[in-house]
CSV table of N, CA and C in Angstrom, one decimal:
chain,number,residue,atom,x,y,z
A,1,UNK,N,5.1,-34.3,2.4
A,1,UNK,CA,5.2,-32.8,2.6
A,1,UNK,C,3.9,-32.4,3.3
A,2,UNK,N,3.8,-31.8,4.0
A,2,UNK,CA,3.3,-31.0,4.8
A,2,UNK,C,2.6,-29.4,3.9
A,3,UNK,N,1.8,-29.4,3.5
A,3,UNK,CA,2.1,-28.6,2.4
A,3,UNK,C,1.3,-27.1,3.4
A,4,UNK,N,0.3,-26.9,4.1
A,4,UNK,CA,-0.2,-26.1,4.9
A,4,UNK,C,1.2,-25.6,5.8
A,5,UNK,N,2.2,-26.7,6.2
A,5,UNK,CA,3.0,-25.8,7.1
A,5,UNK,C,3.5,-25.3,6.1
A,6,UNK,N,4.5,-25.9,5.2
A,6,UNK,CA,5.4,-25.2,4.0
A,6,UNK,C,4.7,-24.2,3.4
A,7,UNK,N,3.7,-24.1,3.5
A,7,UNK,CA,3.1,-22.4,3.0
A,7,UNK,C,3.3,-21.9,3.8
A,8,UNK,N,2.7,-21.9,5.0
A,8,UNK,CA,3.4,-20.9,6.1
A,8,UNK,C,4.2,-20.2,6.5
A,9,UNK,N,5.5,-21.4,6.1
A,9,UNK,CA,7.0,-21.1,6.2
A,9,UNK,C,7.3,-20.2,5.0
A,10,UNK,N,7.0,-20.2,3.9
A,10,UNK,CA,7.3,-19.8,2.6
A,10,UNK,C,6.5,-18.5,2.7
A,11,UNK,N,5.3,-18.3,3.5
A,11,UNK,CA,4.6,-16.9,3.3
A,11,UNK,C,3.5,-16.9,2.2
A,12,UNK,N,4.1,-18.1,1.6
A,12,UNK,CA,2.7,-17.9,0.3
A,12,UNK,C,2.4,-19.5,0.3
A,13,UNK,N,0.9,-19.2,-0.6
A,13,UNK,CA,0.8,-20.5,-0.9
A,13,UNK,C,1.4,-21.2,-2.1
A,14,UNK,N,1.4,-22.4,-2.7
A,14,UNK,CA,2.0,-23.0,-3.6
A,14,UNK,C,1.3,-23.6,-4.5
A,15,UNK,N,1.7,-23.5,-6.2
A,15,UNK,CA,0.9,-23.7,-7.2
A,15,UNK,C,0.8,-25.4,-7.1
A,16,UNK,N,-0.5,-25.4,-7.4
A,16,UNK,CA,-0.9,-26.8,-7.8
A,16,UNK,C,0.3,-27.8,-8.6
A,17,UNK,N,0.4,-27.0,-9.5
A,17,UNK,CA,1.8,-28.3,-10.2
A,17,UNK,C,2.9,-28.7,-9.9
A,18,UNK,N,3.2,-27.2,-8.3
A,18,UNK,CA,4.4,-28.2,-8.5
A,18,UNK,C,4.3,-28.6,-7.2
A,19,UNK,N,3.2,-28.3,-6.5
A,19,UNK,CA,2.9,-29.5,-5.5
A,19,UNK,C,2.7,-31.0,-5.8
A,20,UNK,N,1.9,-31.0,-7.5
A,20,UNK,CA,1.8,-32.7,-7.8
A,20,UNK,C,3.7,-33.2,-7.9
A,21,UNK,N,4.2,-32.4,-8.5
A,21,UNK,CA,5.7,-32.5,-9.1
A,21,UNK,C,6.2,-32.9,-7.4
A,22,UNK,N,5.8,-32.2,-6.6
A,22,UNK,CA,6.5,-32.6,-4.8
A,22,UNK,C,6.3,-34.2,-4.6
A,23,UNK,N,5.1,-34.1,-4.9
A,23,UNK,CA,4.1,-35.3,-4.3
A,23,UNK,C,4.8,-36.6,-5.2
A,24,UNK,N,5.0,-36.6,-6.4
A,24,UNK,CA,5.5,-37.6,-7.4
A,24,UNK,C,7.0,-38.0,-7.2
A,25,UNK,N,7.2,-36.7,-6.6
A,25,UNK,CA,9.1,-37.0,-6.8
A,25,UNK,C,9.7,-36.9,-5.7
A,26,UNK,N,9.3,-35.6,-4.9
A,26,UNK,CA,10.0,-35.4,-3.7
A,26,UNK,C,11.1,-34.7,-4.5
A,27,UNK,N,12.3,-34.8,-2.7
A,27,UNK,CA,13.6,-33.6,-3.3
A,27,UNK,C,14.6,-34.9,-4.5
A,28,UNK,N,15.0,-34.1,-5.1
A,28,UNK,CA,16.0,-34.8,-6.2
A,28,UNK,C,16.4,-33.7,-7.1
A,29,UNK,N,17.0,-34.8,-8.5
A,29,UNK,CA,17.6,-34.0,-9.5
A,29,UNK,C,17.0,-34.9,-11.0
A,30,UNK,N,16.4,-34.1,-11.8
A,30,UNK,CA,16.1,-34.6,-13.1
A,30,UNK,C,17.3,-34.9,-13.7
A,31,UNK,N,17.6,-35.5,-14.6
A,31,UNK,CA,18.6,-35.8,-15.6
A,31,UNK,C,20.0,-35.4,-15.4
A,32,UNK,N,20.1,-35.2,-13.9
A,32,UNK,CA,21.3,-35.2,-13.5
A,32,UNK,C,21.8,-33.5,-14.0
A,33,UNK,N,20.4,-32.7,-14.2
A,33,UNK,CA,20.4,-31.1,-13.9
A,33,UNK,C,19.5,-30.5,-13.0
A,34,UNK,N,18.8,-30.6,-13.3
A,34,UNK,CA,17.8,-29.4,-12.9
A,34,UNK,C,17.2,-30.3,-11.3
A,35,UNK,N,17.4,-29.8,-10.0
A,35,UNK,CA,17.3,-30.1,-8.4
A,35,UNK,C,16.2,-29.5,-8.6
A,36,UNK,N,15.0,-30.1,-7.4
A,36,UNK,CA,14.0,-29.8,-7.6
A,36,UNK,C,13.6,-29.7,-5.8
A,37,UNK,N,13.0,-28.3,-5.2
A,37,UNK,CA,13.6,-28.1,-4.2
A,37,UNK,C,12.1,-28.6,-3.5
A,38,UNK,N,12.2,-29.2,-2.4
A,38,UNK,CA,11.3,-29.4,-1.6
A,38,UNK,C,11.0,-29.3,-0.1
A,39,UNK,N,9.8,-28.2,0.1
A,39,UNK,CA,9.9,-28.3,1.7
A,39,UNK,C,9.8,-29.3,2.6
A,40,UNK,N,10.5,-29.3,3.8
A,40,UNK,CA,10.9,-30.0,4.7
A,40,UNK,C,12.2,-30.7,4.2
A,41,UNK,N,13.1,-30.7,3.2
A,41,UNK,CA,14.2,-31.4,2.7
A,41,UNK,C,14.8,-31.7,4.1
A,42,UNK,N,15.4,-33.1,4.0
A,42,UNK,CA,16.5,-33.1,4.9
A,42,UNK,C,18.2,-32.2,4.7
A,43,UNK,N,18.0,-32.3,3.4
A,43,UNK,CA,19.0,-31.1,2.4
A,43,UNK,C,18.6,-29.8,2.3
A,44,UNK,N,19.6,-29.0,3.1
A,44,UNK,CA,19.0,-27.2,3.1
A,44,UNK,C,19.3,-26.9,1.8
A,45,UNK,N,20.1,-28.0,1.1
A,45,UNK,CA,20.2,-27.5,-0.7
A,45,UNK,C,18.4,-27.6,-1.6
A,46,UNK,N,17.7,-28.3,-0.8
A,46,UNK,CA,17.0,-28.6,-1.4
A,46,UNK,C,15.7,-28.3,-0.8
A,47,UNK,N,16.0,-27.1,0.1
A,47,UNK,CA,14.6,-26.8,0.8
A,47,UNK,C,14.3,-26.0,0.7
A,48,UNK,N,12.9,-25.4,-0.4
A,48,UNK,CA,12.5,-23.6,-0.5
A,48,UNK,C,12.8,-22.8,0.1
A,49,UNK,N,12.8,-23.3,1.7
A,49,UNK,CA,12.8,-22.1,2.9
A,49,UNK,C,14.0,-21.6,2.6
A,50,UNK,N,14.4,-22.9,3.0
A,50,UNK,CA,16.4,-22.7,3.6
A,50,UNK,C,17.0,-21.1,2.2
A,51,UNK,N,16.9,-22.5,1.2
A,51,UNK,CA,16.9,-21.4,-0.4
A,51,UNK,C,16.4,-19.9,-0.4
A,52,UNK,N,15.3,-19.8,0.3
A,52,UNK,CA,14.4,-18.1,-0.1
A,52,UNK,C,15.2,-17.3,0.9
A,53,UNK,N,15.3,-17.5,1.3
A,53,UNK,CA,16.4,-16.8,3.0
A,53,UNK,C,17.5,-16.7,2.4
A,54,UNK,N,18.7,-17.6,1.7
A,54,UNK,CA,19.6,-17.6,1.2
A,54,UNK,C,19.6,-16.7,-0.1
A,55,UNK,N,18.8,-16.7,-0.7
A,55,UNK,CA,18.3,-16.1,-2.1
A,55,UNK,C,18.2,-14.6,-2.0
A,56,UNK,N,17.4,-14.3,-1.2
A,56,UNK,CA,16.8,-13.2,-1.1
A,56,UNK,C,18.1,-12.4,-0.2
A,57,UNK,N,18.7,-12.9,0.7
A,57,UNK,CA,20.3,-11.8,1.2
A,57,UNK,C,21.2,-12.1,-0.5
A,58,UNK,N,21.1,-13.0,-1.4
A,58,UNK,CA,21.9,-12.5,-2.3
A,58,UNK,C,21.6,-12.2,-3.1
A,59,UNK,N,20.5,-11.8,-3.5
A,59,UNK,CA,19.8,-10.7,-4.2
A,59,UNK,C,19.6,-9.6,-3.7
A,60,UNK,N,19.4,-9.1,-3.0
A,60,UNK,CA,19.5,-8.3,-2.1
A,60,UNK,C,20.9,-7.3,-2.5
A,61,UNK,N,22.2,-7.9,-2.5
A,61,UNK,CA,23.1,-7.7,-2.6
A,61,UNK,C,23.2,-7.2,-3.5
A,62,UNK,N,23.4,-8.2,-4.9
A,62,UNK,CA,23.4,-8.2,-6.2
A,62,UNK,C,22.0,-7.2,-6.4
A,63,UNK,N,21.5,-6.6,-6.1
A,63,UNK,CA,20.5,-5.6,-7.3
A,63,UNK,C,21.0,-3.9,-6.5
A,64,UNK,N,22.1,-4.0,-5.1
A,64,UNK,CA,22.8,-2.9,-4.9
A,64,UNK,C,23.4,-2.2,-6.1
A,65,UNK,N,24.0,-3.4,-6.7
A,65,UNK,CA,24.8,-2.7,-8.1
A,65,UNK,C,24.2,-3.5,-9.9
A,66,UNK,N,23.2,-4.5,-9.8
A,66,UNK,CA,22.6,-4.8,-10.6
A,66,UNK,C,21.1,-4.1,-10.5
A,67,UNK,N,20.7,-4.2,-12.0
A,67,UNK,CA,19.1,-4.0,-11.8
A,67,UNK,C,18.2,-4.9,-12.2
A,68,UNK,N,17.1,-5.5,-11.5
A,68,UNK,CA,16.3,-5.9,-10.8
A,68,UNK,C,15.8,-6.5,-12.3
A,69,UNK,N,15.2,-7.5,-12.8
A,69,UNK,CA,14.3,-7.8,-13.5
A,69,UNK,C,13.0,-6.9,-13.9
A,70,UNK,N,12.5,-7.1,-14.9
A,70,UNK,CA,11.2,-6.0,-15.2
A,70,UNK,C,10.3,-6.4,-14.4
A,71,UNK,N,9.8,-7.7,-14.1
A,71,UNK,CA,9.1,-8.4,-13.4
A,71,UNK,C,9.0,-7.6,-11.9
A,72,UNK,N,9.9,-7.3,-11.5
A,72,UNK,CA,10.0,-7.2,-10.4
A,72,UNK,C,10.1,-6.1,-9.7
A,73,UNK,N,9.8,-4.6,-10.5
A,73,UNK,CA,9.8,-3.4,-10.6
A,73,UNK,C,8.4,-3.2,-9.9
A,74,UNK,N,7.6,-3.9,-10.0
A,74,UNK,CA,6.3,-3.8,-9.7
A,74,UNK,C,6.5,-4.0,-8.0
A,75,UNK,N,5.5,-2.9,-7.2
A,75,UNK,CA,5.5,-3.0,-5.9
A,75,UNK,C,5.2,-4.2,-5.4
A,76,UNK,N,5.9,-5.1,-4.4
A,76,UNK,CA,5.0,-6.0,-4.3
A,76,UNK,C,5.3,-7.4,-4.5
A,77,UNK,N,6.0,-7.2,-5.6
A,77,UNK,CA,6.3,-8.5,-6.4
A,77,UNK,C,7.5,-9.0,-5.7
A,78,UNK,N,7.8,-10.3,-6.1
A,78,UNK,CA,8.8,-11.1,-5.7
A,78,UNK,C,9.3,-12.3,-6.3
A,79,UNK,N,10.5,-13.2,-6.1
A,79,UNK,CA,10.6,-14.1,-6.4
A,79,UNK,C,11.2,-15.1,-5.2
A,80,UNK,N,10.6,-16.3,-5.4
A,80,UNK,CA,10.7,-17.3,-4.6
A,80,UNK,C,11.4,-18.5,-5.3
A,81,UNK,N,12.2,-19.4,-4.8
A,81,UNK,CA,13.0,-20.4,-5.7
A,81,UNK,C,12.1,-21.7,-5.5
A,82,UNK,N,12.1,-22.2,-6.7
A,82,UNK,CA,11.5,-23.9,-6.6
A,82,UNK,C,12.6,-24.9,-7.3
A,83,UNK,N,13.8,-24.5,-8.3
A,83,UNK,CA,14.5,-25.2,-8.2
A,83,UNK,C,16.2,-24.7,-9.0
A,84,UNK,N,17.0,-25.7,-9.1
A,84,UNK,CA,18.1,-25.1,-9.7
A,84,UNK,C,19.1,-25.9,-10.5
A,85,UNK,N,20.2,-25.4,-11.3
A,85,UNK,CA,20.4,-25.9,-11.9
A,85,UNK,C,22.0,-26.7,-11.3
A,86,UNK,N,22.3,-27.8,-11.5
A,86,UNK,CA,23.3,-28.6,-11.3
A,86,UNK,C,24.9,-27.5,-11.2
A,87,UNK,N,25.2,-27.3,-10.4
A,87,UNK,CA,27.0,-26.7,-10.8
A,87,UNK,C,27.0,-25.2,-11.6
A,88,UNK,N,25.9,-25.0,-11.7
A,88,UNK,CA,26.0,-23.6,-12.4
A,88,UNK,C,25.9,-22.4,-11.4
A,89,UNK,N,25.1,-22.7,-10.7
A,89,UNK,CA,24.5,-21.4,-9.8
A,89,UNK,C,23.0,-20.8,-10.4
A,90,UNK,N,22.9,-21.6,-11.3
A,90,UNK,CA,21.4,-20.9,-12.0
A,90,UNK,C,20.0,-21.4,-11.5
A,91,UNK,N,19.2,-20.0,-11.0
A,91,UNK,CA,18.2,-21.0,-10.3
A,91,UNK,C,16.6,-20.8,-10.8
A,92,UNK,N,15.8,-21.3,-10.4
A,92,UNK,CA,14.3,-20.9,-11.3
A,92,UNK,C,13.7,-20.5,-10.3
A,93,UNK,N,13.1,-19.3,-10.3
A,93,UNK,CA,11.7,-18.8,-9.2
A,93,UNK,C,10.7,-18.3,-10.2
A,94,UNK,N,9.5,-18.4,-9.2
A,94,UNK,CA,8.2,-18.1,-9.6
A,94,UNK,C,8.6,-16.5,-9.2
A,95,UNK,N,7.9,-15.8,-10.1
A,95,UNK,CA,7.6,-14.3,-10.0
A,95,UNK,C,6.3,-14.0,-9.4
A,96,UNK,N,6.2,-14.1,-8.2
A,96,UNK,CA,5.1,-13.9,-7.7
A,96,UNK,C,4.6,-12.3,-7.4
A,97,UNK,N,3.7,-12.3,-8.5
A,97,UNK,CA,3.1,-10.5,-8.2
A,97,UNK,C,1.9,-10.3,-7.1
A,98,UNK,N,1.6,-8.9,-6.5
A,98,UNK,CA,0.4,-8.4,-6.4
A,98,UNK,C,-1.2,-9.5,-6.6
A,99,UNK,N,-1.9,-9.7,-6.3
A,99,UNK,CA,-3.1,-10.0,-7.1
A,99,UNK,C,-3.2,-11.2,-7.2
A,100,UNK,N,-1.9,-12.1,-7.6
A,100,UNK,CA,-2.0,-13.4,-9.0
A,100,UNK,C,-2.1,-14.7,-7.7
A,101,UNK,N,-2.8,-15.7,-8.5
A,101,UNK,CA,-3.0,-16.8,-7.4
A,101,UNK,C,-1.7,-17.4,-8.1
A,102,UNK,N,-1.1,-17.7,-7.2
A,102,UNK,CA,0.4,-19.2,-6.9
A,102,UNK,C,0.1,-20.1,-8.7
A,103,UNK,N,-1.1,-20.3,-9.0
A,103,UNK,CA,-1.3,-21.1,-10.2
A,103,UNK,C,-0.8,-20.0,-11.2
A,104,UNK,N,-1.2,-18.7,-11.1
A,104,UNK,CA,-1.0,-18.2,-12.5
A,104,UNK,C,0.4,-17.3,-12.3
A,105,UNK,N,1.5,-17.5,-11.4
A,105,UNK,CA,3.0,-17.7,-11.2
A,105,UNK,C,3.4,-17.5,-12.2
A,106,UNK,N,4.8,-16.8,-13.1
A,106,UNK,CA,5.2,-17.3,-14.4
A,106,UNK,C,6.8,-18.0,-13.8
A,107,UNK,N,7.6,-18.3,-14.2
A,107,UNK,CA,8.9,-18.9,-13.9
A,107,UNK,C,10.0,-17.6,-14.6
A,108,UNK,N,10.9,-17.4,-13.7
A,108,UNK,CA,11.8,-16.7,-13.9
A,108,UNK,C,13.6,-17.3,-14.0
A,109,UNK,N,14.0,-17.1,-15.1
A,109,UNK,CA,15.5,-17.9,-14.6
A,109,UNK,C,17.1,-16.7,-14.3
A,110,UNK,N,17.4,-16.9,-13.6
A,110,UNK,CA,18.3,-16.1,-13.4
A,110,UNK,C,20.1,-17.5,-13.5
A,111,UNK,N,21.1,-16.6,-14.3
A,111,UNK,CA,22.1,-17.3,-14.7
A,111,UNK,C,22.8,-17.7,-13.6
A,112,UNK,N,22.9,-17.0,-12.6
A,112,UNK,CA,23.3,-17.0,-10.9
A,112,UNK,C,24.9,-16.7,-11.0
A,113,UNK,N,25.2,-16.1,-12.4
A,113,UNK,CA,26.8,-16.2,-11.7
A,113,UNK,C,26.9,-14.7,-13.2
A,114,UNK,N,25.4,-14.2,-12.7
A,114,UNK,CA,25.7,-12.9,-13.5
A,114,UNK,C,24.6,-12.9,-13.8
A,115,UNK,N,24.4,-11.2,-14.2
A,115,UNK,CA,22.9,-10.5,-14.6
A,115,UNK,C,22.4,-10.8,-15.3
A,116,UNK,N,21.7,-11.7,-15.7
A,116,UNK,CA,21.3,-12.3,-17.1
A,116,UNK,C,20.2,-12.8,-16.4
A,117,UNK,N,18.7,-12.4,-16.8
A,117,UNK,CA,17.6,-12.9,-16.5
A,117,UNK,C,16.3,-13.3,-17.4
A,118,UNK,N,15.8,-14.4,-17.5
A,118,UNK,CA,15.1,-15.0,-18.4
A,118,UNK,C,13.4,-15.0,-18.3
A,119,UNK,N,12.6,-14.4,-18.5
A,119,UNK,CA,11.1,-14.9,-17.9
A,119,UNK,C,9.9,-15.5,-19.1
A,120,UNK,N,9.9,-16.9,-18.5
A,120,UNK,CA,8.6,-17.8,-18.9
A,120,UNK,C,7.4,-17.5,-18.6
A,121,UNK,N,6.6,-17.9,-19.7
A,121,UNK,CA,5.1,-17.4,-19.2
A,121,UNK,C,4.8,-18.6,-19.0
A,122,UNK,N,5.1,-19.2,-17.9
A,122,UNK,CA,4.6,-20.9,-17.9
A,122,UNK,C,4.9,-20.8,-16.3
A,123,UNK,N,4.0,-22.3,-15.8
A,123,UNK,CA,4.5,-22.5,-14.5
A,123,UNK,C,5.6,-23.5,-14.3
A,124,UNK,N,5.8,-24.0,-13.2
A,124,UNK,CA,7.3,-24.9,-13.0
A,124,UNK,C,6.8,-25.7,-14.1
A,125,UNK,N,6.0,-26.9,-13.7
A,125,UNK,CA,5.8,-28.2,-14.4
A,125,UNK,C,6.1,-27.7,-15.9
A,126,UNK,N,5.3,-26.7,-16.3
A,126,UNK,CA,5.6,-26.6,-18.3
A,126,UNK,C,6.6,-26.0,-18.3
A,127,UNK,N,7.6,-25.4,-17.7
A,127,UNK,CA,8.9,-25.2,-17.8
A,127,UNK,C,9.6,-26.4,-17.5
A,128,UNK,N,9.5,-27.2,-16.9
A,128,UNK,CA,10.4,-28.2,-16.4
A,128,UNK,C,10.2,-29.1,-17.3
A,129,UNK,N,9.3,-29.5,-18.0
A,129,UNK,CA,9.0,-30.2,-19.1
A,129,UNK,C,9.7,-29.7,-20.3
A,130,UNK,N,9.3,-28.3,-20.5
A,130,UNK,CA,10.3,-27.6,-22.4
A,130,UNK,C,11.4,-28.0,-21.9
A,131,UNK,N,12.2,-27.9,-20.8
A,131,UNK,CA,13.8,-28.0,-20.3
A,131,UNK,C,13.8,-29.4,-20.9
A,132,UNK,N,13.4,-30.5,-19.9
A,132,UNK,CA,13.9,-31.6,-20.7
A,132,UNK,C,13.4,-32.1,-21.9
A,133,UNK,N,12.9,-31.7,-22.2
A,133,UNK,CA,12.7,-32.1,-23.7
A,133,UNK,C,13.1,-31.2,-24.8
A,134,UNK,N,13.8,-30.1,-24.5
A,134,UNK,CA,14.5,-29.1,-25.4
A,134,UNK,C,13.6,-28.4,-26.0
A,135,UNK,N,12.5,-28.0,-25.3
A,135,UNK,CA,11.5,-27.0,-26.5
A,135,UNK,C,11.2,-25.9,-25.5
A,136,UNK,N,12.2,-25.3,-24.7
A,136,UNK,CA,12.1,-24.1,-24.0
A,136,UNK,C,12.8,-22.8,-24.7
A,137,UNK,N,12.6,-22.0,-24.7
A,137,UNK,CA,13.1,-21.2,-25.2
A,137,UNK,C,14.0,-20.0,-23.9
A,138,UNK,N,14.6,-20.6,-24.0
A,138,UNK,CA,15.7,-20.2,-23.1
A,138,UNK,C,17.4,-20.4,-23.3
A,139,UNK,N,18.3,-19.0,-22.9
A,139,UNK,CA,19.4,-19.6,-23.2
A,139,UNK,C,20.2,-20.4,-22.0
A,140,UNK,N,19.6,-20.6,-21.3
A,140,UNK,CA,20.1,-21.1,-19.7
A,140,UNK,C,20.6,-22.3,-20.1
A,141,UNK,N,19.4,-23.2,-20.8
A,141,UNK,CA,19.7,-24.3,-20.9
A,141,UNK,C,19.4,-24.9,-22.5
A,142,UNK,N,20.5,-24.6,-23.2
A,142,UNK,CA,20.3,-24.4,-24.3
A,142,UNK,C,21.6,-25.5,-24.6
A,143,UNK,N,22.4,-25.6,-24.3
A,143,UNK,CA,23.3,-26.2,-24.0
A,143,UNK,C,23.3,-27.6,-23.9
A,144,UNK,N,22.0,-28.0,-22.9
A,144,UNK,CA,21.8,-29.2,-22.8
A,144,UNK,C,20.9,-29.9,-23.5
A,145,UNK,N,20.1,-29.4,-24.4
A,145,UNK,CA,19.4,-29.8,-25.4
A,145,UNK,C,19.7,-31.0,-26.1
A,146,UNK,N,20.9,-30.6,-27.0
A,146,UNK,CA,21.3,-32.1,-27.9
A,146,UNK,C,21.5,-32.8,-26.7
A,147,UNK,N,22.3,-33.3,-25.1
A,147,UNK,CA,22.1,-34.2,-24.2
A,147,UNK,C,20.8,-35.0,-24.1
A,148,UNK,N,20.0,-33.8,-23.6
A,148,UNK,CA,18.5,-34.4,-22.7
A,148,UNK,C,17.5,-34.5,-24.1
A,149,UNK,N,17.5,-34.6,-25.4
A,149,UNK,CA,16.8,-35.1,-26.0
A,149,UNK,C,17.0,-36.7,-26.7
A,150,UNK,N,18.4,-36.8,-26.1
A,150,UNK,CA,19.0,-38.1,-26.8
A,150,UNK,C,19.1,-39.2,-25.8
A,151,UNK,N,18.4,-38.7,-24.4
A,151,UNK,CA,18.6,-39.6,-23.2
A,151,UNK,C,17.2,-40.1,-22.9
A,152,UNK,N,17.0,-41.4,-22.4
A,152,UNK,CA,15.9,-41.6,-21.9
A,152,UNK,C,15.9,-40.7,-20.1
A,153,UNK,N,15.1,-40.2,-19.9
A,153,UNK,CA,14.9,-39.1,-18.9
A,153,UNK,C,14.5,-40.2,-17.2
A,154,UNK,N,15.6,-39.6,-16.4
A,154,UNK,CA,15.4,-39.9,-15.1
A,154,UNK,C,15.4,-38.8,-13.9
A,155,UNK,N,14.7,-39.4,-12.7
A,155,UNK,CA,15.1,-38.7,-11.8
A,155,UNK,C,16.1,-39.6,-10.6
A,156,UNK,N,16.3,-38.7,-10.3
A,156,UNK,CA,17.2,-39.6,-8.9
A,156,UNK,C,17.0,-38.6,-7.2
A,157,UNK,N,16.5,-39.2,-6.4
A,157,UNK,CA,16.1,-38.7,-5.2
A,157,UNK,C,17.5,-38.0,-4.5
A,158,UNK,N,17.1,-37.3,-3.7
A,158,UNK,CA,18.3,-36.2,-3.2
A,158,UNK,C,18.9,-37.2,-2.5
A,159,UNK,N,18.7,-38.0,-1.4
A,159,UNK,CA,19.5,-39.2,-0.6
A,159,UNK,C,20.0,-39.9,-1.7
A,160,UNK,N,19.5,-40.1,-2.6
A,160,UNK,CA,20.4,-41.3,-3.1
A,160,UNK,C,21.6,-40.2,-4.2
A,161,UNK,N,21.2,-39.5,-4.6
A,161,UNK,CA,22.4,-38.5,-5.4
A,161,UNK,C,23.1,-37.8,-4.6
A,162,UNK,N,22.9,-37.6,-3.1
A,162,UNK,CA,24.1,-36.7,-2.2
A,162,UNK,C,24.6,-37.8,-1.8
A,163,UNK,N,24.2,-38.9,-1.5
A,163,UNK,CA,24.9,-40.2,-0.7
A,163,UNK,C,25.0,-40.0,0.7
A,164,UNK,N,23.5,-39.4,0.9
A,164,UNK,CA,23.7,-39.4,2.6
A,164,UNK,C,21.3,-39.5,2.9
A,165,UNK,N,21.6,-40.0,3.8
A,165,UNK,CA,19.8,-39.4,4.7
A,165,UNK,C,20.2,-38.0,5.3
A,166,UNK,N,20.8,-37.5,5.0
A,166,UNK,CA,20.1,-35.5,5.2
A,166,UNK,C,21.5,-34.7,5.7
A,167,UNK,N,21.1,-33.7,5.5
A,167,UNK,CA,22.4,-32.9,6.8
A,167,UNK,C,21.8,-32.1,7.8
């Protein structure tokens, strides 16, 4: 990853953790949930850009007749996606405000298939950690708890789980 262009492209810079989280893993899917999105993906499913462009016209939409998270009442503020959840439509962004450097980010979850919004005071990495290990407090993925605590935990790279080199 290119991490100077992918800020660029993204408009902001990017938190330390989950650049090590890029750098360790690249694009994929944890435990066969949670896609973990990376710039330059050969997968537009799996590329911040592709995603924030896509996100942001359907938010956009959806807050015509829904309202907006608290977070995001503030002038200014925003949300950017870093990853999502398998088959649900549910995805995680950083709430990036006014002021805050990319590290002090909190993670926001939205259910994606309805108004239901969740905010962590954590960055990706300690959110993506409570997730699989079941000590988040969240109802997104609450579900998968008794699964992902009784599994020994993998990743699997986006080429080898789409079954292709890119689109």
């Amino acid at each position: 990853m290119d991490g100077a262009q992918a800020e660029r492209a993204l408009g902001a810079a990017l938190p330390v953790d989950y650049k090590q989280l890029v750098e360790t893993y690249g694009d994929g899917i944890f435990d066969d949930t949670i896609w973990l999105l990376v710039p330059d993906s050969a997968h537009n499913d799996c590329d911040p850009h592709a995603q924030t462009t896509e996100r942001n016209e359907i938010l956009a939409s959806l807050w015509e007749f829904e309202a907006k998270p608290a977070g995001l009442l503030e002038t200014g503020a925003r949300v950017l996606p870093w990853a999502f959840e398998e088959g649900t439509g549910a995805f995680l962004y950083w709430l990036a405000r006014p002021g805050q450097r990319p590290d002090e980010w909190t993670v926001l979850c939205n259910e994606g298939r309805g108004p239901l919004w969740g905010q962590h005071d954590m960055g990706s990495l300690a959110f993506l950690l409570a997730v699989l290990t079941g000590t988040a407090e969240t109802e997104y993925f609450g579900h998968l708890y008794d699964v992902l605590q009784q599994k020994e935990h993998r990743f699997e790279s986006a080429d080898l789980a789409l079954g292709t080199s890119g689109q």
